[in-house]
Amino acid sequence: MVTAIIKIALFLCSTSAISSDISLQGPLKVKVTPNSPTSATENIRFAPDPRGQNGIITSDEGIDKWRIVSKLGNQLLDWPLTLALDANTYGFEPNKQDSAVAITMRGFCELTSECDAFFSVSIGNKYFSFATDFDGAITTGNQLGIQIYPACQTQLATGDPTNFLSSVTPGSAMNMWYGLRSVLAGGDRNNWDVIKTTSTHNGENFPVTFELVNNDIDDSFIVRFGSPKFRKGQIQCKYNGAVDTNAEIKMFMTNDWPNNADETIVIRSFVINGNRYRRSEDEDVIINNANLVQYKHAKTKDGVNINDKIVMEGIVLIMLLIIIGFIVKRYYFDNSEIKRLGQETSPLLINVQ
């Protein structure tokens, strides 16, 4: 019994020494809003809109938000929002197995009957595109559900998404609807890949988070998508081939180009490395969630998670105390009982005639 407990304690002690976690790049929580000052590390572009539809609105509480309107038959041939993250601050680290960046978008739909969004994310000269609903359904023509391009288990696409939308030829609302889906998927809307999950639609669930994980050791790249409906790891896509390290990261975002009704999304903020998979808009929640990230990624010099190590050492200490208690009971109290019984003058067993 004692030997078994000691073996368990030694095993727990050894596992605490090899504990590892994903290493997030850059500051643990940076929030970008329409009021954020110009920054060299987190830069956002709100595209000029000659249509006069998009703009910055202010709530009764004095909070500014980006309002993005996709008009039926009158599209903005540009990405309404582009978030650029500096390579020196957020670029993936070389020779790391799990170097990661998390980007969260907080917002809501004005018209929940029609509300979808398309993204392209570039790292250096590589990119992927992503399509999600905020109204319970999304399609690229022949496929339903949350989708990504290129398909999982292949390689990231090569190119620069900056001018994708401006390259679409203006036409009817239906042709524009198809054009958006095609240009983001390498020129053919049939290239989209539905990410298989138990439920393939997001619904009106904000915020949404993209976690990008680069593995420079195993030469792979993982995209994870999260929301209050989809927790971490439920929707993910792995690609063959790591991306360039220390390269600029850009996220391009547009709402859908509708074929039957206007679509409007209001974006409150982008949060980098914070506010992951949370519904609440309370600022304290963002701070607390950033602290959670900080808890997860606090490291010792040898790369071991400090907090995990403390917990494991606490467990080992408790088990050692149990072992000591067992030994004391076995060799002190039991021996005392034997001595006491040996001194009894009356027999323990009485032979009844």
Coordinates of C-alpha atoms in Angstrom, one line a residue:
M1 CA 0.0 0.0 0.0
V2 CA 2.7 2.4 1.0
T3 CA 4.8 1.5 -2.1
A4 CA 1.8 2.2 -4.4
I5 CA 1.2 5.6 -2.8
I6 CA 4.8 6.6 -3.1
K7 CA 4.8 5.6 -6.8
I8 CA 1.7 7.8 -7.4
A9 CA 3.3 10.7 -5.7
L10 CA 6.5 10.4 -7.7
F11 CA 4.5 10.2 -10.9
L12 CA 2.6 13.4 -10.1
C13 CA 5.8 15.1 -9.2
S14 CA 7.3 14.1 -12.6
T15 CA 4.3 15.2 -14.6
S16 CA 4.4 18.7 -12.9
A17 CA 8.0 19.0 -14.2
I18 CA 7.0 18.4 -17.8
S19 CA 3.8 20.5 -17.9
S20 CA 3.5 22.7 -20.9
D21 CA 1.0 25.1 -22.5
I22 CA 0.4 27.1 -25.6
S23 CA 2.5 30.3 -25.6
L24 CA 0.4 33.3 -26.6
Q25 CA 2.3 36.1 -28.4
G26 CA 2.2 39.8 -27.6
P27 CA 0.4 41.5 -24.8
L28 CA -2.1 39.4 -22.9
K29 CA -5.0 41.8 -23.6
V30 CA -5.2 44.7 -26.0
K31 CA -8.6 46.2 -26.8
V32 CA -9.0 48.0 -30.1
T33 CA -12.1 50.3 -30.5
P34 CA -13.0 53.3 -32.7
N35 CA -11.6 55.5 -30.0
S36 CA -8.2 53.7 -29.7
P37 CA -5.2 55.9 -30.5
T38 CA -3.1 55.2 -33.5
S39 CA -0.8 52.4 -32.7
A40 CA 2.3 50.9 -34.4
T41 CA 1.5 47.4 -33.0
E42 CA -2.3 47.2 -33.4
N43 CA -3.6 49.2 -36.4
I44 CA -7.2 49.1 -37.7
R45 CA -8.4 50.5 -41.0
F46 CA -12.1 51.5 -41.4
A47 CA -12.5 51.8 -45.1
P48 CA -13.9 55.0 -46.6
D49 CA -17.5 54.4 -47.8
P50 CA -18.5 56.5 -50.8
R51 CA -22.1 55.1 -50.4
G52 CA -22.4 56.9 -47.1
Q53 CA -23.7 53.8 -45.3
N54 CA -20.9 52.7 -43.0
G55 CA -19.9 54.8 -40.1
I56 CA -19.1 55.2 -36.4
I57 CA -22.1 55.4 -34.1
T58 CA -22.3 56.4 -30.4
S59 CA -24.5 54.7 -27.9
D60 CA -26.4 56.5 -25.1
E61 CA -23.5 55.5 -22.8
G62 CA -21.0 57.4 -25.0
I63 CA -19.4 54.2 -26.5
D64 CA -18.4 54.4 -30.1
K65 CA -18.9 51.4 -32.4
W66 CA -18.3 50.5 -36.1
R67 CA -21.6 50.1 -38.0
I68 CA -21.2 48.1 -41.2
V69 CA -24.1 48.1 -43.7
S70 CA -24.3 45.7 -46.7
K71 CA -26.9 47.1 -49.0
L72 CA -28.8 44.9 -51.4
G73 CA -27.5 45.8 -54.9
N74 CA -25.1 48.4 -53.5
Q75 CA -22.0 46.8 -52.1
L76 CA -18.8 48.4 -50.8
L77 CA -16.1 46.8 -52.9
D78 CA -13.6 46.9 -50.1
W79 CA -13.0 45.3 -46.7
P80 CA -14.9 47.5 -44.2
L81 CA -12.5 46.6 -41.4
T82 CA -8.9 45.4 -41.5
L83 CA -7.0 44.7 -38.3
A84 CA -3.2 44.6 -38.6
L85 CA -0.9 43.2 -35.9
D86 CA 2.7 44.2 -35.9
A87 CA 5.2 41.4 -36.7
N88 CA 7.7 42.2 -34.0
T89 CA 5.0 42.1 -31.3
Y90 CA 2.6 39.4 -32.4
G91 CA 4.5 37.5 -35.1
F92 CA 4.9 33.7 -34.4
E93 CA 8.1 32.7 -32.7
P94 CA 10.6 30.5 -34.5
N95 CA 11.5 27.0 -33.2
K96 CA 8.3 26.9 -31.1
Q97 CA 5.8 24.0 -31.1
D98 CA 2.8 26.1 -30.0
S99 CA 3.1 29.8 -30.7
A100 CA -0.4 31.4 -30.7
V101 CA -2.4 34.5 -31.2
A102 CA -6.0 34.9 -30.2
I103 CA -8.3 37.6 -31.8
T104 CA -11.8 38.3 -30.5
M105 CA -14.5 40.3 -32.2
R106 CA -17.3 41.7 -30.1
G107 CA -20.5 43.0 -31.6
F108 CA -24.1 42.3 -32.5
C109 CA -26.5 42.2 -35.5
E110 CA -29.0 44.9 -36.1
L111 CA -31.0 42.6 -38.4
T112 CA -30.9 39.1 -37.0
S113 CA -33.0 37.6 -39.8
E114 CA -30.0 38.2 -42.2
C115 CA -26.6 38.4 -40.6
D116 CA -23.4 36.6 -41.8
A117 CA -19.7 37.5 -41.9
F118 CA -16.7 36.6 -44.0
F119 CA -13.1 36.8 -42.9
S120 CA -9.7 36.4 -44.5
V121 CA -6.7 36.1 -42.2
S122 CA -3.2 36.5 -43.6
I123 CA 0.2 35.7 -42.1
G124 CA 2.9 37.0 -44.4
N125 CA 2.0 35.7 -47.8
K126 CA -0.2 32.9 -46.6
Y127 CA -4.0 33.2 -45.8
F128 CA -7.2 31.4 -45.1
S129 CA -10.8 32.5 -45.5
F130 CA -13.7 31.8 -43.0
A131 CA -17.4 32.1 -43.3
T132 CA -19.8 32.1 -40.3
D133 CA -23.4 32.9 -39.7
F134 CA -24.9 35.1 -37.0
D135 CA -28.5 34.3 -37.9
G136 CA -28.7 30.5 -37.8
A137 CA -27.7 29.6 -41.3
I138 CA -25.0 30.2 -43.9
T139 CA -24.4 28.8 -47.4
T140 CA -21.8 29.3 -50.1
G141 CA -24.2 28.0 -52.7
N142 CA -24.0 24.2 -52.5
Q143 CA -23.0 23.7 -48.9
L144 CA -24.5 24.7 -45.5
G145 CA -22.6 25.5 -42.3
I146 CA -19.5 27.2 -41.0
Q147 CA -16.9 27.0 -43.7
I148 CA -13.2 27.5 -44.4
Y149 CA -10.9 27.8 -47.3
P150 CA -8.6 26.0 -48.1
A151 CA -9.9 22.7 -46.9
C152 CA -8.5 21.2 -43.7
Q153 CA -5.5 18.9 -43.9
T154 CA -4.2 20.7 -47.0
Q155 CA -2.0 23.8 -47.1
L156 CA -2.8 27.5 -46.5
A157 CA -3.4 29.5 -49.7
T158 CA -0.8 31.9 -51.0
G159 CA -1.7 35.5 -51.7
D160 CA -2.8 38.9 -50.3
P161 CA -6.5 39.3 -49.5
T162 CA -6.2 43.2 -49.5
N163 CA -7.7 43.7 -52.9
F164 CA -10.0 40.6 -53.1
L165 CA -13.2 42.5 -52.8
S166 CA -12.3 45.3 -55.2
S167 CA -11.6 42.7 -57.9
V168 CA -15.2 41.5 -57.9
T169 CA -17.0 42.6 -61.1
P170 CA -20.1 44.7 -60.2
G171 CA -23.4 43.1 -61.3
S172 CA -26.7 41.9 -60.0
A173 CA -27.2 41.2 -56.3
M174 CA -27.1 37.4 -57.0
N175 CA -23.9 37.7 -59.1
M176 CA -22.3 39.7 -56.3
W177 CA -23.4 37.2 -53.8
Y178 CA -21.6 34.5 -55.8
G179 CA -18.7 36.7 -56.5
L180 CA -17.9 37.3 -52.9
R181 CA -17.9 33.5 -52.2
S182 CA -15.7 32.8 -55.2
V183 CA -13.0 35.4 -54.7
L184 CA -12.5 34.4 -51.1
A185 CA -12.1 30.7 -52.1
G186 CA -9.4 30.9 -54.7
G187 CA -11.8 31.9 -57.5
D188 CA -14.3 29.0 -57.1
R189 CA -17.0 29.0 -54.5
N190 CA -17.0 25.2 -54.6
N191 CA -13.6 25.3 -52.9
W192 CA -15.2 26.1 -49.5
D193 CA -14.9 23.3 -46.9
V194 CA -17.6 22.8 -44.2
I195 CA -15.9 22.2 -40.9
K196 CA -17.6 19.1 -39.5
T197 CA -19.2 19.6 -36.1
T198 CA -22.3 18.4 -34.3
S199 CA -23.9 21.7 -35.2
T200 CA -22.7 23.6 -38.2
H201 CA -24.2 27.0 -37.5
N202 CA -23.3 29.7 -34.9
G203 CA -26.5 31.6 -34.6
E204 CA -26.4 35.1 -33.1
N205 CA -23.6 34.3 -30.7
F206 CA -21.0 37.0 -30.0
P207 CA -18.1 37.4 -29.3
V208 CA -16.3 35.2 -31.8
T209 CA -12.6 34.3 -31.4
F210 CA -10.0 33.0 -33.8
E211 CA -7.0 31.3 -32.2
L212 CA -4.1 30.8 -34.5
V213 CA -1.5 28.2 -33.5
N214 CA 1.8 27.9 -35.4
N215 CA 3.9 24.8 -34.9
D216 CA 7.4 25.5 -36.3
I217 CA 8.7 22.2 -35.1
D218 CA 6.1 19.8 -36.6
D219 CA 5.5 22.2 -39.6
S220 CA 1.8 22.7 -39.1
F221 CA -0.8 25.4 -38.5
I222 CA -4.1 25.2 -36.6
V223 CA -7.1 27.6 -36.8
R224 CA -9.6 27.4 -33.9
F225 CA -12.9 29.2 -33.9
G226 CA -14.8 29.9 -30.7
S227 CA -18.0 31.5 -29.5
P228 CA -20.5 31.1 -26.7
K229 CA -21.9 28.2 -28.7
F230 CA -18.6 26.6 -29.7
R231 CA -16.1 26.2 -27.0
K232 CA -12.4 25.9 -27.6
G233 CA -11.4 23.0 -29.9
Q234 CA -14.9 22.2 -31.1
I235 CA -14.3 23.9 -34.4
Q236 CA -10.7 23.7 -35.6
C237 CA -8.8 23.1 -38.8
K238 CA -5.2 21.8 -39.1
Y239 CA -3.0 22.7 -42.1
N240 CA 0.2 21.1 -43.4
G241 CA 3.0 23.6 -43.3
A242 CA 3.9 26.2 -40.7
V243 CA 3.6 29.9 -41.5
D244 CA 6.5 32.4 -41.6
T245 CA 7.6 33.5 -38.1
N246 CA 7.9 37.1 -37.2
A247 CA 5.4 38.0 -40.0
E248 CA 2.6 40.6 -39.9
I249 CA -0.8 39.2 -39.1
K250 CA -3.9 40.8 -40.7
M251 CA -7.6 40.1 -40.2
F252 CA -10.0 41.3 -43.0
M253 CA -13.7 41.4 -42.2
T254 CA -16.9 42.0 -44.1
N255 CA -20.6 41.2 -43.6
D256 CA -22.2 39.1 -46.4
W257 CA -23.2 40.6 -49.7
P258 CA -26.9 40.0 -49.6
N259 CA -29.1 38.6 -52.4
N260 CA -32.5 39.3 -50.7
A261 CA -32.2 41.8 -47.8
D262 CA -29.8 44.3 -46.3
E263 CA -27.4 43.1 -43.6
T264 CA -26.0 45.2 -40.8
I265 CA -23.3 44.3 -38.2
V266 CA -22.2 46.6 -35.3
I267 CA -18.7 45.9 -34.0
R268 CA -17.9 47.1 -30.5
S269 CA -14.2 46.1 -30.4
F270 CA -11.4 43.7 -31.2
V271 CA -9.5 42.1 -28.3
I272 CA -6.2 40.5 -28.9
N273 CA -5.2 37.6 -26.6
G274 CA -8.2 38.2 -24.3
N275 CA -12.0 37.9 -23.9
R276 CA -12.1 34.5 -25.4
Y277 CA -15.4 32.7 -25.8
R278 CA -17.4 34.9 -23.4
R279 CA -20.8 36.4 -24.0
S280 CA -20.8 39.2 -21.4
E281 CA -20.1 42.7 -22.5
D282 CA -19.0 43.7 -19.0
E283 CA -15.5 45.2 -19.0
D284 CA -14.6 43.3 -15.9
V285 CA -15.2 40.1 -17.7
I286 CA -12.6 41.0 -20.3
I287 CA -10.1 41.8 -17.6
N288 CA -10.9 38.6 -15.7
N289 CA -10.6 36.5 -18.8
A290 CA -7.3 38.1 -19.6
N291 CA -6.2 37.1 -16.1
L292 CA -7.3 33.6 -16.9
V293 CA -5.0 33.7 -20.0
Q294 CA -2.3 35.1 -17.8
Y295 CA -2.9 32.2 -15.3
K296 CA -2.6 29.7 -18.1
H297 CA 0.6 31.0 -19.6
A298 CA 2.6 32.1 -16.5
K299 CA 5.9 30.3 -17.0
T300 CA 9.1 29.5 -15.1
K301 CA 12.5 29.8 -16.7
D302 CA 12.3 26.2 -17.9
G303 CA 8.9 26.7 -19.5
V304 CA 6.8 25.0 -16.9
N305 CA 3.5 26.6 -16.0
I306 CA 4.0 28.2 -12.6
N307 CA 0.4 27.8 -11.4
D308 CA 0.1 24.2 -12.6
K309 CA 3.4 23.5 -10.8
I310 CA 2.1 25.0 -7.6
V311 CA -1.1 22.9 -7.8
M312 CA 0.8 19.7 -8.5
E313 CA 3.3 20.3 -5.7
G314 CA 0.3 20.9 -3.4
I315 CA -1.2 17.6 -4.4
V316 CA 2.2 15.8 -3.8
L317 CA 2.5 17.4 -0.4
I318 CA -1.0 16.3 0.6
M319 CA -0.2 12.7 -0.5
L320 CA 3.0 12.7 1.4
L321 CA 1.1 13.8 4.5
I322 CA -1.3 10.9 4.0
I323 CA 1.7 8.5 3.7
I324 CA 3.2 9.8 6.9
G325 CA -0.1 9.5 8.7
F326 CA -0.5 5.9 7.4
I327 CA 3.1 5.1 8.6
V328 CA 2.5 6.6 12.0
K329 CA -0.8 4.7 12.4
R330 CA 0.7 1.5 11.2
Y331 CA 3.9 1.5 13.3
Y332 CA 3.0 3.6 16.4
F333 CA -0.6 3.1 17.2
D334 CA -0.8 -0.5 16.1
N335 CA 2.4 -1.4 18.0
S336 CA 1.0 0.4 21.1
E337 CA -2.2 -1.6 20.8
I338 CA -0.1 -4.9 20.6
K339 CA 1.9 -3.9 23.7
R340 CA -1.3 -3.0 25.6
L341 CA -3.0 -6.3 24.7
G342 CA 0.1 -8.2 25.8
Q343 CA -0.2 -6.7 29.3
E344 CA -3.8 -7.7 29.8
T345 CA -4.2 -10.0 32.8
S346 CA -7.6 -11.3 31.7
P347 CA -7.7 -13.7 28.8
L348 CA -9.4 -12.4 25.6
L349 CA -11.0 -15.7 25.0
I350 CA -12.9 -17.5 27.7
N351 CA -13.4 -21.2 27.4
V352 CA -17.0 -21.8 28.4
Q353 CA -17.5 -25.4 29.7

